[in-house]
Coordinates of C-alpha atoms and ligand atoms in Angstrom, one line a residue:
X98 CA 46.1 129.1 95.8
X99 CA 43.4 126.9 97.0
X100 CA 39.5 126.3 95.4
X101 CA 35.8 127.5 96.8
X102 CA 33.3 125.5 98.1
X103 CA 35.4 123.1 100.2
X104 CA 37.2 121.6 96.8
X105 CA 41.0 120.1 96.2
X106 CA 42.7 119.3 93.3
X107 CA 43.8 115.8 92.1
X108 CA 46.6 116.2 89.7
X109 CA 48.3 113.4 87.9
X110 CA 51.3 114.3 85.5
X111 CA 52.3 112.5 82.5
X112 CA 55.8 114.3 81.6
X113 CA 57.7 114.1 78.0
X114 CA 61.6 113.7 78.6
X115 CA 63.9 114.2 75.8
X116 CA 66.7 111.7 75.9
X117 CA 70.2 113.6 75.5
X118 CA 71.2 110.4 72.8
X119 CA 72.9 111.6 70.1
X120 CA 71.1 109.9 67.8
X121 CA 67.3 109.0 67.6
X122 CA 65.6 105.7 69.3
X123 CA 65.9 103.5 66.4
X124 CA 67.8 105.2 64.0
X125 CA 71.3 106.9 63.5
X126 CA 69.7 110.3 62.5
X127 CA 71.2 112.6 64.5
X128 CA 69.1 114.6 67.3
X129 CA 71.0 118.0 67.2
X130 CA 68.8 121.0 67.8
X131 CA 68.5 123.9 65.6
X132 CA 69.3 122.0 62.0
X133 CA 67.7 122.9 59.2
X134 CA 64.3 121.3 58.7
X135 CA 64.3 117.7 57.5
X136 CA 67.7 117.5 56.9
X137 CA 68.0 115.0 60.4
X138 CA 65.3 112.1 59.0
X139 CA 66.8 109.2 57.0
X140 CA 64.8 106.3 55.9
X141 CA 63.7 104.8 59.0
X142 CA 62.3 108.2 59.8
X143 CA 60.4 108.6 57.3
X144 CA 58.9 104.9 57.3
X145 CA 60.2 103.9 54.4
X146 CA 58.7 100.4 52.9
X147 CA 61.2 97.5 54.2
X148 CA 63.4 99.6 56.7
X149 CA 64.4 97.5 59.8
X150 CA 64.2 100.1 63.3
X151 CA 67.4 98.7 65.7
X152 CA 66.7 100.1 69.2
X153 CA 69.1 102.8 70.7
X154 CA 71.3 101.1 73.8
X155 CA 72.1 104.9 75.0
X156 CA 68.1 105.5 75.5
X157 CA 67.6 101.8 77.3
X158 CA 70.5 102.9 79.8
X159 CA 68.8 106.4 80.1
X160 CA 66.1 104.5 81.2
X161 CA 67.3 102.4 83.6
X162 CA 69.1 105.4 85.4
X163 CA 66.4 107.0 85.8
X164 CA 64.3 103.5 87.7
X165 CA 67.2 103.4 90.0
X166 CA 67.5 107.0 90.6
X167 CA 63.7 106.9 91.8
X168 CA 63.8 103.5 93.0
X169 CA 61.1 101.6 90.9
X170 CA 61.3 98.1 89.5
X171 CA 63.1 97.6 86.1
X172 CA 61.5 95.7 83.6
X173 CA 63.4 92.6 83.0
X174 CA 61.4 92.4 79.6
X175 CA 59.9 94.7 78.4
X176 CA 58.0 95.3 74.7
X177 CA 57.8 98.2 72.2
X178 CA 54.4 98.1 70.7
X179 CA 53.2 100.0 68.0
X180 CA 50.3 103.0 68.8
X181 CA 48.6 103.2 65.7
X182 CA 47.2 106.6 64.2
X183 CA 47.5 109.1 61.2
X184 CA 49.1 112.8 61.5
X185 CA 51.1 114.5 58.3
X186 CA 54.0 114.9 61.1
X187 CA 54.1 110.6 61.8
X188 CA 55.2 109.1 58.2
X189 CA 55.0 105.8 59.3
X190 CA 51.4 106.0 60.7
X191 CA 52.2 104.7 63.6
X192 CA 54.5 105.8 66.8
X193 CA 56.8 103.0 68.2
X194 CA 56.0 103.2 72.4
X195 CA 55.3 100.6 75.3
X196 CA 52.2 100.1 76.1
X197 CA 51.2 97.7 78.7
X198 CA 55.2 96.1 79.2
X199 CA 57.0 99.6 79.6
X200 CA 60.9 99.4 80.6
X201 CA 59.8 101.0 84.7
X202 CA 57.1 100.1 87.1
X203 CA 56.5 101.9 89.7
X204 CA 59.0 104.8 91.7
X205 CA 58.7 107.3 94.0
X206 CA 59.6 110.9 94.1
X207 CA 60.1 113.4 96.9
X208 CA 59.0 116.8 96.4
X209 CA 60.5 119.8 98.5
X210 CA 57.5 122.2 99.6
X211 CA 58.0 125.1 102.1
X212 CA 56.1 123.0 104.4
X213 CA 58.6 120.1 103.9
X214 CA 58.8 117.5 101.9
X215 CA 56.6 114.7 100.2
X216 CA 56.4 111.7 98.8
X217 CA 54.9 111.2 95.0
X218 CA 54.4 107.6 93.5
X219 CA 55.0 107.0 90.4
X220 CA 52.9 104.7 87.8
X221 CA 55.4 103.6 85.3
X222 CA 57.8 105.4 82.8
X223 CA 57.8 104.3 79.4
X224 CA 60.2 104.3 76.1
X225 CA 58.6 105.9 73.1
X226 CA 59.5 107.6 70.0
X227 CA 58.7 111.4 69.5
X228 CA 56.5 112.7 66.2
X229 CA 58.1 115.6 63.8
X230 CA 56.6 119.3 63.9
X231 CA 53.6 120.9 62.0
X232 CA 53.9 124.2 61.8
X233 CA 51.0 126.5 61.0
X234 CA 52.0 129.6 61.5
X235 CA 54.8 130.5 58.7
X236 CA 54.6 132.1 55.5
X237 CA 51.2 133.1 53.7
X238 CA 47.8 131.6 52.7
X239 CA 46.6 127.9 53.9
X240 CA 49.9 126.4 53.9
X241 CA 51.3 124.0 57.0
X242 CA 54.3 122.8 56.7
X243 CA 56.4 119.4 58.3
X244 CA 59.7 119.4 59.6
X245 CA 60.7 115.6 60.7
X246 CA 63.8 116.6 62.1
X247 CA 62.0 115.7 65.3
X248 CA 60.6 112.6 64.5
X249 CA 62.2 109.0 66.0
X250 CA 63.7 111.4 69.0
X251 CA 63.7 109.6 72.0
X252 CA 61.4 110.3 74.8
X253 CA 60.9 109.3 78.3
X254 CA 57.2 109.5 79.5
X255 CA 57.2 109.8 83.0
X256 CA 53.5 109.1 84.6
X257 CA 52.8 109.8 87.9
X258 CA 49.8 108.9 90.6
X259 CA 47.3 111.1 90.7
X260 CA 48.5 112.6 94.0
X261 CA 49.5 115.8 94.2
X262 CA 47.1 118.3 95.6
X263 CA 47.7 121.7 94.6
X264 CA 49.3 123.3 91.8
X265 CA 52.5 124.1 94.1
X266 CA 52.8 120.7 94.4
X267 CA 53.0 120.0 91.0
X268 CA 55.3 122.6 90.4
X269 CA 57.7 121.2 92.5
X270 CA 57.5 117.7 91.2
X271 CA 58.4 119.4 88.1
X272 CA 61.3 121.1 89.3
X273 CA 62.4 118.0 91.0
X274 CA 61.7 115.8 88.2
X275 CA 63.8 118.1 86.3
X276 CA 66.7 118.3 89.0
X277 CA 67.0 114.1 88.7
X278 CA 67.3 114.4 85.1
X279 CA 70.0 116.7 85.1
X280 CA 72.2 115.0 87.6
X281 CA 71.3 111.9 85.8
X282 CA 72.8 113.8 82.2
X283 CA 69.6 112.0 80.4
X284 CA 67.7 115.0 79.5
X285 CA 68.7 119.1 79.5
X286 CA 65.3 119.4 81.0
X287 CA 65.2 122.5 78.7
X288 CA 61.5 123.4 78.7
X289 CA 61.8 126.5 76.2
X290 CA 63.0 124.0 73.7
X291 CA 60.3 121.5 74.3
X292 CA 63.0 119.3 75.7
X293 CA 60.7 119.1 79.0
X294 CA 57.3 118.7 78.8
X295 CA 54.1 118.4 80.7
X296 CA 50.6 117.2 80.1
X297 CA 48.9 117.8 83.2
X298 CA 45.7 116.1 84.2
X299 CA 43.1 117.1 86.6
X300 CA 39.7 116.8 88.8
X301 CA 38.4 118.0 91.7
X302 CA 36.5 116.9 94.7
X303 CA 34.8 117.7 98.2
X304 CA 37.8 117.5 100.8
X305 CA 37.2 114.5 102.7
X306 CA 36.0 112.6 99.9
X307 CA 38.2 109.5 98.1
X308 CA 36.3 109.6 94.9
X309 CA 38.3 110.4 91.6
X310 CA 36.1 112.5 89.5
X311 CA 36.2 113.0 85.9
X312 CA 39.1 114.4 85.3
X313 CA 40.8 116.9 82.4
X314 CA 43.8 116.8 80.7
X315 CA 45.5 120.0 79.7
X316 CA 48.6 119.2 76.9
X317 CA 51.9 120.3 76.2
X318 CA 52.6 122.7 78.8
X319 CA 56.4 124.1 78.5
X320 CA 56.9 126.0 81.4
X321 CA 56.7 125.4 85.5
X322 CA 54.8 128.3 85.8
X323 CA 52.4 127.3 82.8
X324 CA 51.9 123.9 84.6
X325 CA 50.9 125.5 88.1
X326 CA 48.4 128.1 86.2
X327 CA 46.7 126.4 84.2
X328 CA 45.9 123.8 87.0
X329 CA 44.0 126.5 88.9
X330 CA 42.5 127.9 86.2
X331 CA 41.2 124.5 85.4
X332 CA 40.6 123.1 88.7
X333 CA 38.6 126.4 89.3
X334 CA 36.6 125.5 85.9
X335 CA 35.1 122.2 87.3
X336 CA 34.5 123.6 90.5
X337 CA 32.2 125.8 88.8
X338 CA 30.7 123.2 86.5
X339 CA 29.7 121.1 89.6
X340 CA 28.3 123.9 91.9
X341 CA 25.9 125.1 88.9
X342 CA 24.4 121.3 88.9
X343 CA 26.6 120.1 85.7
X344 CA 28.8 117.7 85.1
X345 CA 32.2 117.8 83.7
X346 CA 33.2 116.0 80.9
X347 CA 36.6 113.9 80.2
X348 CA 38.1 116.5 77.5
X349 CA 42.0 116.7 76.3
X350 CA 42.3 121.3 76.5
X351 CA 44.9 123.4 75.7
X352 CA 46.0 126.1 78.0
X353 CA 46.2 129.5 76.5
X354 CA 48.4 131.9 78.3
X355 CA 47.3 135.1 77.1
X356 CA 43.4 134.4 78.0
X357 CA 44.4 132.6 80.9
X358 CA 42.2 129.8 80.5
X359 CA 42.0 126.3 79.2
X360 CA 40.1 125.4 75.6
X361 CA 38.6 122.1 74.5
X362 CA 40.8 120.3 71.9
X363 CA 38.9 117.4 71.6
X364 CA 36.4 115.6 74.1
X365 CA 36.3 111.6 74.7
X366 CA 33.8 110.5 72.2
X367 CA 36.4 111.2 69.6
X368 CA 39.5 110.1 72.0
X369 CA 41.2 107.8 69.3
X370 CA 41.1 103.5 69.5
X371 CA 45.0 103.4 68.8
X372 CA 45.0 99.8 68.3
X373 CA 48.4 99.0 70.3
X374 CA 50.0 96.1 69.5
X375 CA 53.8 94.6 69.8
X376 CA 56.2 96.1 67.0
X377 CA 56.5 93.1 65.0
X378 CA 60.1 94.9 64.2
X379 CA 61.5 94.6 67.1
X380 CA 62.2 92.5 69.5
X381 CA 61.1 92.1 73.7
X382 CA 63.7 94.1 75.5
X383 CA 66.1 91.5 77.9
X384 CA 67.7 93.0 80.8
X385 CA 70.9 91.2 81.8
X386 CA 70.7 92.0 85.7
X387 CA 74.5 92.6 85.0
X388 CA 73.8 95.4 82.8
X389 CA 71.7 97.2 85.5
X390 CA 74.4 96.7 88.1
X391 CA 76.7 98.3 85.9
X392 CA 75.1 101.2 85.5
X393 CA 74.4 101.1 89.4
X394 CA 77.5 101.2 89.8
X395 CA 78.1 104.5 87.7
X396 CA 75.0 106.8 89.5
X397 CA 76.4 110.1 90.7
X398 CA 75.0 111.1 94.3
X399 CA 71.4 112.1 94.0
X400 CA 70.1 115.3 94.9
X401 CA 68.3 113.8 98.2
X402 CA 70.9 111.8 99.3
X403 CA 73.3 114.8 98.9
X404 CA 71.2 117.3 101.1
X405 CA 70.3 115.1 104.0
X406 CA 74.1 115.2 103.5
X407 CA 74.5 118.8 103.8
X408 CA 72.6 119.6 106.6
X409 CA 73.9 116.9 108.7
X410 CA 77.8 117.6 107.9
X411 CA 77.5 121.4 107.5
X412 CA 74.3 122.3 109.8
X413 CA 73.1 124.0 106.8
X414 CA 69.4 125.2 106.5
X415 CA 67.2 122.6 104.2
X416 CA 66.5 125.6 102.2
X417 CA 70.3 126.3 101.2
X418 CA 70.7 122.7 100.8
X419 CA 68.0 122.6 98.5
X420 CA 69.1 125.5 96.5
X421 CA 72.9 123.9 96.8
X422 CA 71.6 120.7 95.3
X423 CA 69.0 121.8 92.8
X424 CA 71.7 121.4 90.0
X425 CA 75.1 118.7 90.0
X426 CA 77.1 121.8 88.8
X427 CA 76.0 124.0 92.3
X428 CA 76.7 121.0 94.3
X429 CA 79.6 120.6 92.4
X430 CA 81.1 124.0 92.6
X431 CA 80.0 123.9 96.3
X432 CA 82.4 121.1 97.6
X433 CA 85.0 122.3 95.8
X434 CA 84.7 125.4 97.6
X435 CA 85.0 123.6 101.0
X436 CA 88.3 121.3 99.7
X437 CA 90.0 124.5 99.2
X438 CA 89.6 125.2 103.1
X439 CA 86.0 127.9 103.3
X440 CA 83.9 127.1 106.1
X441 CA 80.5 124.9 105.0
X442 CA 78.2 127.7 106.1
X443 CA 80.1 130.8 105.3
X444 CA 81.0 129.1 101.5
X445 CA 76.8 128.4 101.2
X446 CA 76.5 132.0 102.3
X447 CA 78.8 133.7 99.8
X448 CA 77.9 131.0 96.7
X449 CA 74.0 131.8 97.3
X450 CA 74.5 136.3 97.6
X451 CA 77.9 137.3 96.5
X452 CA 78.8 134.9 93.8
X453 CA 74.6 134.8 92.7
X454 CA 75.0 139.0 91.9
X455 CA 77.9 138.6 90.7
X456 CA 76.8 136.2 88.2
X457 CA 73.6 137.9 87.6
X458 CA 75.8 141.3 87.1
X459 CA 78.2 139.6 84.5
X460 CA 74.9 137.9 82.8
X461 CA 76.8 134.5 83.2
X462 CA 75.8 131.0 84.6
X463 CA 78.0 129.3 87.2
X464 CA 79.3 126.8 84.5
X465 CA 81.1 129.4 82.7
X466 CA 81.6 131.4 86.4
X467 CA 84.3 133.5 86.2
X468 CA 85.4 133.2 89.6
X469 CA 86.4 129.5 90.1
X470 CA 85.4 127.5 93.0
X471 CA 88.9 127.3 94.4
X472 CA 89.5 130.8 94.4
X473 CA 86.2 131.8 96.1
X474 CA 87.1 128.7 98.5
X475 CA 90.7 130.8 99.3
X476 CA 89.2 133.9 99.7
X477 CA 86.8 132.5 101.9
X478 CA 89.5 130.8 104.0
X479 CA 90.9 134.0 104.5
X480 CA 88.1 135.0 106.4
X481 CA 88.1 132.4 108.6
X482 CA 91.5 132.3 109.5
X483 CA 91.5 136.0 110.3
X484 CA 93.6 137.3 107.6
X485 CA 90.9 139.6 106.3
X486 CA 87.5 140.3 107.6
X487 CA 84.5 139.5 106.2
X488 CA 84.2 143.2 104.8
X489 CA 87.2 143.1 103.3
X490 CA 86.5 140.2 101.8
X491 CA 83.7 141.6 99.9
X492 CA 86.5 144.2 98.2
X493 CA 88.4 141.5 97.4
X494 CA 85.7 140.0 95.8
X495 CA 84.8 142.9 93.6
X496 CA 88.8 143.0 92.4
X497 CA 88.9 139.4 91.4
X498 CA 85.3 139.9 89.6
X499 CA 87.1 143.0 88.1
X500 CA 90.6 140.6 86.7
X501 CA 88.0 138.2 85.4
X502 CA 86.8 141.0 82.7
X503 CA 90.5 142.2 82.2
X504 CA 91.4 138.6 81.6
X505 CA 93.8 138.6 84.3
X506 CA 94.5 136.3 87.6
X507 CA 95.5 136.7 91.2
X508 CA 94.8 134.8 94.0
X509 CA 93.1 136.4 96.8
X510 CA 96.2 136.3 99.0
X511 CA 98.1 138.2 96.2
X512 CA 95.6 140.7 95.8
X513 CA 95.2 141.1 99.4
X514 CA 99.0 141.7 100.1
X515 CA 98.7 143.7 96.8
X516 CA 96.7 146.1 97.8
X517 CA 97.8 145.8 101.4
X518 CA 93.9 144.5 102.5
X519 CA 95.0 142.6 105.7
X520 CA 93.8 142.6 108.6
X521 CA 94.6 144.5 111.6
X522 CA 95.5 142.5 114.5
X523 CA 98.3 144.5 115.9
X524 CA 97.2 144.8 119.7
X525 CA 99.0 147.6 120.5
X526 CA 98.1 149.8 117.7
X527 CA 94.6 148.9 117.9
X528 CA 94.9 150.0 121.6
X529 CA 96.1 153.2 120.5
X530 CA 93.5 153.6 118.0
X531 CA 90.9 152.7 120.5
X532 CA 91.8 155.1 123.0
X533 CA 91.7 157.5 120.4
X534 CA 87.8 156.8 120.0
X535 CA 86.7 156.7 123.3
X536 CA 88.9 160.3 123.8
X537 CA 86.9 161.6 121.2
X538 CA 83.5 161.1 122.2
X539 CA 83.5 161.2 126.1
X540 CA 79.6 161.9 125.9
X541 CA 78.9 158.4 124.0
X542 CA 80.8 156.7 126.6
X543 CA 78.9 158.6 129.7
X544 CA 75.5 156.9 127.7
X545 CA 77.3 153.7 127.3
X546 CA 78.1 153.4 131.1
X547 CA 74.2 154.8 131.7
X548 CA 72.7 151.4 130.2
X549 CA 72.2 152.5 126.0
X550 CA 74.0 149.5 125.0
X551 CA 73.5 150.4 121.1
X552 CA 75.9 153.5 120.9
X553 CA 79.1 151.2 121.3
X554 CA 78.7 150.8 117.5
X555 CA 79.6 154.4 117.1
X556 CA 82.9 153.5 118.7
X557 CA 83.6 150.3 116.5
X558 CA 82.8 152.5 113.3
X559 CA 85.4 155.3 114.7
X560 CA 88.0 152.5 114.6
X561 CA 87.1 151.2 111.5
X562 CA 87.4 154.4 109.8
X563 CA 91.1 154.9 111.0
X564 CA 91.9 151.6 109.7
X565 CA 90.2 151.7 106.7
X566 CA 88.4 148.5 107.2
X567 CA 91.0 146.5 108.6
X568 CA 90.9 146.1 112.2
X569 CA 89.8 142.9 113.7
X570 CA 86.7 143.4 114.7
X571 CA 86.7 140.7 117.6
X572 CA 90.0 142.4 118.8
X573 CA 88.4 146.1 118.4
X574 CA 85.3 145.1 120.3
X575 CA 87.1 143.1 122.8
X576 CA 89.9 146.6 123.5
X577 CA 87.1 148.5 123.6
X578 CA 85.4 147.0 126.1
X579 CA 88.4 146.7 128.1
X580 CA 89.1 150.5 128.2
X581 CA 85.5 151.6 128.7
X582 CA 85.8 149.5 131.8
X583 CA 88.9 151.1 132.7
X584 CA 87.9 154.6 132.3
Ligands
ADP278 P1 45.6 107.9 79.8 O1 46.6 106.8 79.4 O2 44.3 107.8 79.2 O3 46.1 109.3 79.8 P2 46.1 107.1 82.6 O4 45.3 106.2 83.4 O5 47.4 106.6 82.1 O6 45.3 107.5 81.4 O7 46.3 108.4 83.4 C1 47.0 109.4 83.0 C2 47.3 110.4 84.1 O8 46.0 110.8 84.7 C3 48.1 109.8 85.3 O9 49.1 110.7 85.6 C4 47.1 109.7 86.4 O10 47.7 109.9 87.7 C5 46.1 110.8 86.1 N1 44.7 110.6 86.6 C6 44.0 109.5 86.5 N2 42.8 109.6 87.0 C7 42.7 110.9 87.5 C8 41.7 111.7 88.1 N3 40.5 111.3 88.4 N4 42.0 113.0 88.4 C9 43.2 113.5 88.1 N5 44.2 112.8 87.5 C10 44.0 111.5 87.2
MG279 MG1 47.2 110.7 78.9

């Protein structure tokens, strides 16, 4: 997707985390989804006259995880400030965020694009409260209605540079923003939940130019794929607005799916004075530098580090190392495959197509797989030491897919010797067999010998089918070839 008249994009993201805390920033309401409405909002919530907030050490540490994990400076202080404006859904008439002291400064993170990768900056990531939910649309006449089960959530904010380029690009900041929070267990990055969220601003300009335009912000996006359309749709907006001799003007829009395009919501001469200043509540946030090494010394391998890792150890492809590291649990299930003895490329081959349909089949995710890591590690292993062949293998597969749903276990070596699966390696009964073939079709051997080097397949099939799958290929092919020569 690119833009006419010799335009780009310049997108900057500001993204909404959702802390996984169990209970809010600076209270003990607890932050489980799906509860009935304002039954998870206790005083402090609600802004009650003469309540005391007391900050949430499980968000701080979220925090700092995630300025390590993307290599920004921590904060050693830094100050919640009060951002001061009215909405039915914010009882205290104020949020509690960090405004110009926030907990991370600075950061970088690489995207993967098909054309490789790149680096994004990061401007800071800040600590900040979430508001409860109006709801408009339930039950009759003019009636809205408040649930505050939201409200005092933690959230991360996540800013970035304004330098991504294309709405690709943004998408796959998203996705890898998403990826680090994951391995990180700080946020589910569950976007249909609003768990994950994206405000997305953007301006374009003549390529070659430096200048930052006026730019658009478009809020609360909750999908990737709402993110990367309703850039174009609004980068291709401004291009229009400039090539008919207007100008555009600084606007918060809303993106509307069904119409495909972006609305006003509300345009900078009514953008509010919020009148930050330091939650006389609460106190600076001190960082004991032991503190941050101690968490340092409990990050889990990131998703970067880990595929540079994977292709260099297992020469696999930076696209099934992406895949293979998109979420801890694939990367996870992956190297147990290899401790149980499958070979790096073959396990990343059957985990990304055999395992995937089978999972899609089954409707299941690969937490809750039903063929364990080990076991599709063993069965691979079997391939590789030439106990079964890789078609075999696949009928092996289906079996122990079929004991899953019957509730019932085997290895792959007992299902193999079970249904007597192994492989052929006999050399003298393979001979016999192979004779057999060439016997059989003295024509395809005459057009072998004459140079149509594609029929020999015929041969390998006729051997295949007397064994029922299990000769050894390599064995079959090299007999074969042996006999042809002979004949
Ligand atoms: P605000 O706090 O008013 O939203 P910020 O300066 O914090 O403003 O910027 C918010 C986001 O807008 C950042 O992600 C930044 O990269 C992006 N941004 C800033 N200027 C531009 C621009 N001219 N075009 C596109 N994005 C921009
Ligand atoms: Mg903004």
């Amino acid at each position: 997707m690119s833009l006419p008249h010799n335009y780009e994009m310049v997108i900057g993201l500001e993204v909404h985390a959702q802390v996984t805390t169990k209970s809010k920033l600076f209270s003990t309401s607890s932050t489980a989804f799906g509860a009935e409405p304002n039954t998870q909002a206790n005083e402090i919530d609600l802004g009650m006259p003469g309540m005391l907030p007391v900050l949430n050490a499980g968000a701080v540490d979220a925090g700092i995880k995630l300025g390590l994990a993307i290599d920004a400076k921590i904060n050693p202080s830094s100050v919640f400030a009060r951002k001061n404006y009215y909405y039915p859904d914010l009882p205290k008439g104020y949020q509690i965020s960090q405004f110009d002291q926030p907990i991370v400064l600075g950061g970088k993170i690489d995207i993967d694009l098909e054309s490789g990768s790149r680096t994004i900056n990061i401007t800071r990531m800040h600590l900040e409260e979430d508001a409860g939910k109006s709801i408009h649309d339930m039950g009759s006449g003019n009636v809205s209605y408040v649930d505050l089960n939201r409200a005092g959530v933690p959230l991360m904010e996540i800013v970035s540079e304004p330098e991504m380029r294309t709405p690709e690009e943004a998408g796959a900041y998203m996705k890898k923003l998403r990826t680090l929070l994951r391995f990180l267990e700080i946020c589910d990055g569950d976007m249909e939940k609003g768990n994950l969220r994206c405000d997305a601003n953007v301006s374009v300009r003549k390529i070659g130019t430096n200048v930052l335009n006026t730019r658009c912000e478009i809020k609360n996006l909750n999908s990737i794929r709402h993110v990367m359309h309703a850039i174009q749709h609004e980068a291709e907006r401004q291009v229009s607005i400039w090539e008919s001799g207007g100008t555009v003007d600084q606007e918060t829009r809303l993106w509307d799916p069904d119409l495909q395009e972006t609305r006003t919501l509300r345009s900078k001469e009514d953008a509010h004075d919020y009148r930050y200043f330091p939650c006389p509540d609460l106190l600076p946030v001190n960082l004991d530098p032991l503190r941050i090494e101690k968490i340092k010394a409990t990050m889990p391998e990131l998703p970067d580090t880990l595929k540079a890792r994977f292709m260099a150890d297992y020469g696999l492809t930076a696209y099934d190392a992406s895949l293979l590291t998109s979420e801890k649990t694939y990367a996870d299930y992956y190297q147990a495959m290899l401790k149980s003895g499958a070979e790096p490329k073959m396990a990343a081959n059957w985990m990304t197509v055999e395992l995937c349909a089978g999972l899609n089949k089954s409707g299941k995710e690969l937490e809750n797989s039903p063929i364990t890591a080990g076991a599709l590690g063993e069965l691979i292993a079997l391939i590789t030491s030439g106990k079964i062949s890789g078609k075999i293998a696949k009928q092996v597969f289906a079996i122990m897919l079929e004991n899953a749903e019957k509730g019932t276990t085997q290895t792959p070596a007992e299902i193999v010797e079970a249904q007597g699966l192994a492989q052929n390696s006999n050399e003298d009964e393979l001979r016999a067999i192979c004779v057999k073939a060439l016997a059989a079709n003295p024509d395809a051997v005459a057009k072998f010998k004459g140079g149509n080097e594609r029929i020999f397949g015929s041969f390998v099939g006729f051997v295949m089918k007397e064994t029922k799958g299990q000769a050894n290929p390599e064995l079959a092919n090299k007999l074969l070839l042996e006999l042809i020569a002979q004949a």
